[in-house]
Amino acid sequence: MHVPTLETPETLMLAMGARARAAAKAVREAGANTRSAALLAMARHIRAAAPAILAANEVDMARSAADGLSASMLDRLKLDPARLEAMAAAVEDVAGQPDQLGEVMKDWTRPNGLHMQRVRIPIGVIGIIYESRPNVTADAGALCLRSGNCVILRGGSDAIGSSTEITKALRAGLAEAGLPEDSIQLVGTTDRAAVGAMLTGLNGSIDMIIPRGGKSLVARVQTEARVPVLSHLEGICHTYVHAGADAEKAIALTVNAKLRRTGVCGSTETLLIDEVVAYTLLPQIAEALMAKGCELRGDAAAQAIVPMAQATEEDWRTEYLAPILSVAVVPGIEAAVDHIARYGSGHTDCIVTEDEVAAERFLHEVDSAIVLVNASTQYADGGEFGFGGEIGIGTGRLHARGPVGAEGLTTYKYVVRGSGQTRP
């Protein structure tokens, strides 16, 4: 039998798992007011630690730039005073959300007199593996606490300094409220063996794994995990400009959906435009995009209307996370829906139209976690949904879909009260 040495990542992770499991009871049983107080304290400590967090982020940014990290990933990594304040405000938003633990989701009585309830409870200990974005550290810690869970965070090596300082602030808030600091733990080693250890479940300490990152990370987690996985897949998002679109809306929405922030998973990666309006509207949309530095890659029909690079089969399947947009001219809504079904990732897709029948058809037929009418795909964000933040955008069909907030980090149990019934 393999017995790990004291200094191996496996041993360090097993110890973290044991501490998280030990803290889980206190977090689960703490009252809603205690959890809210801890969250408010966490927000205060984030603000107080701003100089240390921003200094650590500067070091992370410099190292990552020297290592050749892409511009889109550097944008995800970067913190500034405004983003740090938004991080603290998001934690405060979570503190103000209703605490759903103990909520009776369903209540009924059987003919034999048994009183049955479905009651919301925490999942327990959650392991979250993510890349680059240090704000995920705060979002994840806050949402897990709101939902009564403990969390083990394994952030990307590029953000290790930023995440470490943020975690210190979160743990200080826990301590101030009288909750175990080990309710939120950050893996301090960048050794990838730590990820492998987490995927084993740490001897039953971890109840669920959430990966948030690129294809390779998610694929590894889905392949190797021995505990349930809530996947956040890539965002191959589409904006479909329907024949009934308002021209001004179509231009503004497409530009915002692609370029507001190209490094986020809700950025539109493919523009689909109906052939009925393509000759008049595509040149206007293309001009607005190219004026802001966006590269266009189109099919033959799009190239015939606006000079642009040729799109390959791979382009339709690519999450660029950069100012690059694929463009396809489609003969109608059925073709647009088929294109999304074939190439999309089930993340976020939008139709731009004033035709209510077409809008409802799109909403009904597109099977993505988030489907929009006349709104930018960049709204694929837990904060914009009023969740205060998010763990990620769930793109699977089980447990939680779309922005995963505190509610998505809960499960339930059945509580049955009888008066001596025996089953015949």
XYZ file of C-alpha atoms in Angstrom:
424
model
C 0.000 0.000 0.000
C 1.280 3.465 -0.932
C 1.922 5.641 2.113
C 2.598 9.256 1.078
C 5.397 11.198 2.719
C 4.614 14.243 4.816
C 5.578 16.741 2.138
C 3.744 15.342 -0.886
C 0.873 17.287 -2.479
C -1.319 14.256 -1.775
C -0.689 14.465 1.969
C -1.153 18.229 2.035
C -4.463 17.888 0.194
C -5.708 15.092 2.441
C -5.056 17.352 5.441
C -6.965 20.195 3.797
C -9.859 17.862 3.076
C -9.965 16.687 6.671
C -10.017 20.278 7.941
C -12.795 21.220 5.514
C -14.890 18.238 6.551
C -14.378 19.133 10.214
C -15.504 22.717 9.540
C -18.557 21.683 7.529
C -20.721 20.925 10.555
C -20.185 24.373 12.059
C -20.954 26.110 8.767
C -24.034 23.993 8.140
C -25.431 24.615 11.607
C -24.562 28.319 11.815
C -27.590 30.539 11.565
C -28.351 32.674 8.543
C -27.445 35.815 10.483
C -24.022 34.421 11.331
C -23.299 33.582 7.716
C -24.480 37.048 6.648
C -22.260 38.690 9.270
C -19.290 36.692 8.029
C -19.938 37.743 4.444
C -20.162 41.416 5.374
C -16.929 41.077 7.351
C -15.291 39.411 4.347
C -16.226 42.374 2.152
C -14.740 44.794 4.687
C -11.528 42.802 4.892
C -11.227 42.726 1.081
C -11.410 46.520 1.031
C -8.959 46.829 3.906
C -6.532 44.485 2.157
C -6.717 46.362 -1.145
C -3.058 47.513 -1.105
C -1.784 43.985 -0.469
C -4.130 42.417 -3.037
C -3.275 44.933 -5.769
C 0.460 44.645 -5.064
C 0.275 40.873 -5.348
C -1.706 41.221 -8.554
C 0.966 43.452 -10.079
C 3.507 40.705 -9.400
C 1.173 38.090 -10.921
C 0.601 40.261 -13.994
C 4.302 40.923 -14.572
C 5.226 37.263 -14.206
C 2.384 36.086 -16.413
C 3.161 38.635 -19.136
C 6.783 37.500 -19.115
C 5.576 33.903 -19.402
C 3.599 34.784 -22.534
C 0.062 34.641 -21.131
C -2.422 35.768 -23.799
C -3.965 39.217 -23.759
C -7.412 37.812 -22.987
C -6.094 35.821 -20.035
C -4.135 38.827 -18.772
C -7.382 40.802 -18.870
C -9.025 38.112 -16.726
C -6.106 38.198 -14.317
C -5.867 41.965 -13.938
C -7.217 43.710 -10.849
C -7.532 47.457 -10.357
C -9.303 49.512 -7.676
C -12.599 49.417 -9.580
C -12.527 45.651 -10.064
C -11.529 45.134 -6.458
C -14.417 47.287 -5.278
C -16.748 45.322 -7.537
C -15.427 42.135 -5.913
C -16.167 43.427 -2.415
C -19.588 44.710 -3.511
C -20.415 41.287 -4.969
C -19.672 39.677 -1.599
C -21.981 42.225 0.042
C -24.670 41.364 -2.515
C -24.364 37.705 -1.546
C -24.702 38.694 2.115
C -27.998 40.380 1.303
C -29.481 37.365 -0.443
C -32.047 35.200 1.319
C -30.504 32.250 3.123
C -32.247 29.245 1.620
C -31.009 26.525 3.945
C -33.924 24.808 5.625
C -36.335 26.056 2.951
C -39.260 23.677 2.507
C -39.307 23.144 -1.229
C -42.369 20.900 -1.188
C -44.804 19.903 1.539
C -47.490 17.223 1.334
C -49.337 14.589 3.342
C -50.012 11.078 2.113
C -53.379 9.310 2.559
C -51.796 7.183 5.301
C -51.053 10.328 7.320
C -47.306 10.538 6.639
C -46.268 14.198 6.447
C -43.494 14.662 3.880
C -41.243 17.618 3.104
C -38.418 18.258 0.700
C -35.928 20.500 2.537
C -32.967 22.422 1.100
C -29.547 21.575 2.590
C -25.878 22.262 1.715
C -23.888 19.941 -0.517
C -21.062 19.837 2.044
C -17.492 20.366 0.853
C -16.938 21.659 -2.669
C -13.676 21.631 -4.582
C -13.307 24.375 -7.185
C -10.518 24.307 -9.768
C -10.182 27.457 -11.860
C -7.813 29.512 -13.987
C -6.591 33.107 -14.017
C -9.517 35.098 -12.620
C -8.754 36.032 -9.002
C -12.285 37.362 -8.487
C -13.462 33.742 -8.644
C -11.716 33.278 -5.301
C -14.016 35.801 -3.646
C -17.141 34.789 -5.571
C -16.658 31.111 -4.790
C -15.858 31.660 -1.145
C -18.879 33.908 -0.647
C -21.380 31.740 -2.509
C -20.231 28.561 -0.808
C -20.610 30.197 2.598
C -24.058 31.606 1.757
C -25.176 28.094 0.817
C -23.682 26.557 3.968
C -20.793 24.780 2.240
C -17.065 24.636 2.866
C -14.774 25.072 -0.121
C -11.279 24.091 -1.212
C -10.058 26.452 -3.924
C -7.342 25.596 -6.406
C -6.712 28.659 -8.551
C -4.367 29.025 -11.481
C -0.652 29.430 -10.854
C -0.699 32.752 -12.714
C -2.973 34.267 -10.033
C -1.476 32.585 -6.970
C -0.373 35.808 -5.254
C -3.666 37.627 -5.840
C -5.744 34.636 -4.740
C -3.636 34.150 -1.629
C -4.217 37.712 -0.440
C -7.938 37.533 -1.235
C -8.245 34.273 0.685
C -6.549 35.847 3.702
C -9.244 38.532 3.691
C -12.031 35.962 3.392
C -10.644 33.900 6.265
C -10.294 37.022 8.417
C -13.997 37.691 7.864
C -14.866 34.143 8.877
C -12.844 34.456 12.062
C -14.460 37.783 12.912
C -17.892 36.145 12.721
C -16.809 33.153 14.786
C -16.813 30.619 11.953
C -13.921 28.218 11.232
C -11.311 29.772 8.969
C -10.932 26.384 7.301
C -14.388 26.838 5.810
C -12.488 28.502 2.946
C -9.079 27.121 1.994
C -6.799 27.894 -0.930
C -4.377 25.288 -2.227
C -1.012 26.942 -1.700
C 1.014 24.801 -4.081
C 1.074 25.184 -7.862
C 2.023 21.514 -8.242
C -0.537 19.919 -10.576
C -0.453 16.810 -8.440
C -2.675 18.745 -6.042
C -5.393 18.786 -8.705
C -5.076 15.041 -9.125
C -5.451 14.586 -5.384
C -8.597 16.721 -5.326
C -10.133 14.666 -8.107
C -9.903 11.551 -5.943
C -12.277 13.179 -3.459
C -9.687 13.255 -0.646
C -10.927 10.135 1.123
C -14.529 11.244 0.912
C -13.932 14.814 2.087
C -15.004 16.462 -1.193
C -18.634 16.071 -2.265
C -18.499 17.852 -5.620
C -15.883 19.276 -7.990
C -16.447 22.370 -10.122
C -13.925 23.079 -12.904
C -13.832 26.573 -14.347
C -11.376 27.003 -17.170
C -10.375 25.903 -20.640
C -11.112 22.721 -22.548
C -8.104 20.818 -21.264
C -8.891 21.522 -17.604
C -12.557 20.583 -17.909
C -11.713 17.470 -19.919
C -9.213 16.319 -17.300
C -11.674 16.847 -14.474
C -14.490 15.046 -16.282
C -12.199 12.134 -17.113
C -10.440 11.695 -13.769
C -12.872 12.864 -11.098
C -14.216 10.232 -8.723
C -16.835 12.588 -7.303
C -19.719 14.388 -9.054
C -18.698 17.227 -11.391
C -20.593 20.427 -12.182
C -19.058 21.524 -15.465
C -18.544 25.016 -16.765
C -17.692 24.469 -20.424
C -16.341 26.954 -22.936
C -18.567 29.760 -24.106
C -19.144 29.369 -27.833
C -21.917 31.963 -27.826
C -23.965 33.134 -30.797
C -25.834 36.293 -31.725
C -28.422 35.707 -34.438
C -29.658 38.786 -36.304
C -33.096 37.741 -37.559
C -34.876 39.155 -40.597
C -37.100 41.082 -38.214
C -34.251 42.772 -36.358
C -34.136 46.485 -35.641
C -30.965 47.730 -37.358
C -29.743 49.985 -34.548
C -30.293 47.281 -31.944
C -28.529 44.718 -34.097
C -25.428 46.878 -34.474
C -25.241 47.916 -30.833
C -25.947 44.459 -29.469
C -23.440 42.709 -31.711
C -20.655 45.157 -30.897
C -21.327 44.904 -27.169
C -21.760 41.129 -27.206
C -18.398 40.677 -28.930
C -16.224 43.530 -27.694
C -17.349 44.751 -24.261
C -14.890 42.226 -22.815
C -13.577 39.641 -25.227
C -11.990 37.506 -22.500
C -15.223 36.517 -20.746
C -17.145 33.335 -21.488
C -20.280 35.288 -22.460
C -18.564 37.042 -25.361
C -20.244 36.258 -28.678
C -17.930 34.195 -30.889
C -20.205 33.740 -33.927
C -22.569 36.166 -35.629
C -25.399 34.564 -37.584
C -27.294 36.930 -39.857
C -30.402 36.247 -41.915
C -29.846 36.454 -45.662
C -32.895 38.734 -45.986
C -31.088 41.563 -44.169
C -27.471 40.553 -44.680
C -26.813 42.767 -47.742
C -28.025 45.914 -46.006
C -27.161 45.224 -42.365
C -23.956 43.168 -42.383
C -21.852 46.026 -43.850
C -23.021 48.320 -41.043
C -22.336 45.727 -38.322
C -18.960 44.872 -39.843
C -17.945 48.520 -40.056
C -18.796 49.083 -36.386
C -16.852 45.978 -35.339
C -13.789 46.612 -37.488
C -13.640 50.229 -36.347
C -12.971 48.825 -32.875
C -10.295 46.425 -34.086
C -12.332 43.238 -34.491
C -11.175 40.688 -37.052
C -13.938 39.003 -39.033
C -13.876 35.481 -40.470
C -16.827 34.612 -42.669
C -18.410 31.962 -44.821
C -18.608 32.457 -48.600
C -21.887 34.376 -48.390
C -20.519 36.782 -45.774
C -17.299 37.271 -47.761
C -19.344 38.167 -50.840
C -20.923 41.038 -48.916
C -17.984 42.308 -46.830
C -14.300 41.555 -47.466
C -13.075 39.352 -44.603
C -10.959 36.279 -43.940
C -12.390 32.880 -44.753
C -13.835 30.957 -41.791
C -12.757 27.349 -41.448
C -14.739 24.500 -39.935
C -12.657 24.927 -36.786
C -13.625 28.603 -36.459
C -17.256 27.689 -35.782
C -16.069 25.554 -32.837
C -13.598 28.061 -31.387
C -13.915 30.178 -28.265
C -11.592 32.973 -29.355
C -11.580 35.049 -26.144
C -10.125 37.703 -28.432
C -11.394 40.400 -30.850
C -12.174 37.835 -33.550
C -15.692 37.013 -34.749
C -16.942 34.284 -37.078
C -19.760 35.338 -39.412
C -22.273 33.137 -41.223
C -25.191 34.133 -43.434
C -28.153 31.804 -42.839
C -31.395 31.344 -44.825
C -33.634 31.663 -41.771
C -34.292 30.842 -38.150
C -34.287 27.079 -38.677
C -30.770 27.232 -40.103
C -29.644 29.480 -37.250
C -30.996 27.069 -34.658
C -29.352 24.148 -36.466
C -25.998 25.962 -36.559
C -26.162 26.644 -32.818
C -27.100 23.034 -32.097
C -24.185 21.777 -34.197
C -21.430 24.115 -33.044
C -22.562 25.716 -29.789
C -21.475 24.721 -26.296
C -24.862 25.113 -24.635
C -23.768 28.332 -22.923
C -25.483 31.531 -24.100
C -27.216 32.449 -27.351
C -29.225 35.493 -28.463
C -31.722 36.414 -31.155
C -32.144 40.025 -32.260
C -35.651 40.529 -33.619
C -38.864 42.493 -33.292
C -40.839 39.448 -34.445
C -42.387 37.948 -31.299
C -43.224 34.642 -32.986
C -39.612 34.207 -34.105
C -38.363 35.199 -30.670
C -40.528 32.615 -28.935
C -39.496 29.937 -31.396
C -35.809 30.690 -30.749
C -36.347 30.605 -26.978
C -38.123 27.267 -27.279
C -35.794 25.520 -29.723
C -32.323 26.642 -28.627
C -31.258 24.297 -25.830
C -28.639 26.445 -24.117
C -28.300 27.359 -20.459
C -29.103 31.010 -21.232
C -31.219 32.129 -24.194
C -31.775 35.838 -24.805
C -33.985 38.055 -26.934
C -32.642 41.514 -27.796
C -29.977 41.540 -25.087
C -26.210 41.139 -25.196
C -24.726 37.727 -24.473
C -22.384 39.536 -22.071
C -25.260 39.388 -19.564
C -24.216 35.769 -18.949
C -23.033 36.673 -15.489
C -24.300 35.786 -12.029
C -24.105 39.383 -10.846
C -26.350 40.522 -13.689
C -28.860 37.821 -12.725
C -28.957 39.220 -9.186
C -26.984 36.315 -7.699
C -24.191 38.567 -6.380
C -21.661 36.473 -8.256
C -21.320 33.023 -9.702
C -19.285 29.874 -9.470
C -19.572 29.533 -13.238
C -22.080 29.013 -16.007
C -23.367 25.456 -15.811
C -23.702 24.082 -19.333
C -24.783 20.543 -18.495
C -28.333 19.339 -18.006
C -28.133 17.974 -14.478
C -28.310 19.767 -11.131
C -27.671 23.399 -12.108
C -27.611 25.306 -15.415
C -26.709 28.875 -16.269
C -25.149 31.142 -13.637
C -24.561 28.958 -10.581
C -25.220 31.031 -7.496
C -25.875 29.991 -3.914
C -29.036 28.050 -4.767
C -27.127 25.957 -7.305
C -24.764 24.879 -4.522
C -27.496 23.232 -2.478
C -29.226 19.891 -2.582
C -32.153 18.536 -0.557
C -33.304 15.771 1.694
C -36.727 14.356 2.494
C -38.083 14.763 5.988
C -40.938 12.392 6.867
C -43.014 12.674 10.058
C -45.283 9.853 11.092
C -47.466 8.814 14.011
C -46.590 5.131 14.181
C -47.382 4.049 10.617
C -46.128 0.616 9.569
C -46.100 -0.442 5.945
C -48.574 -3.228 5.132
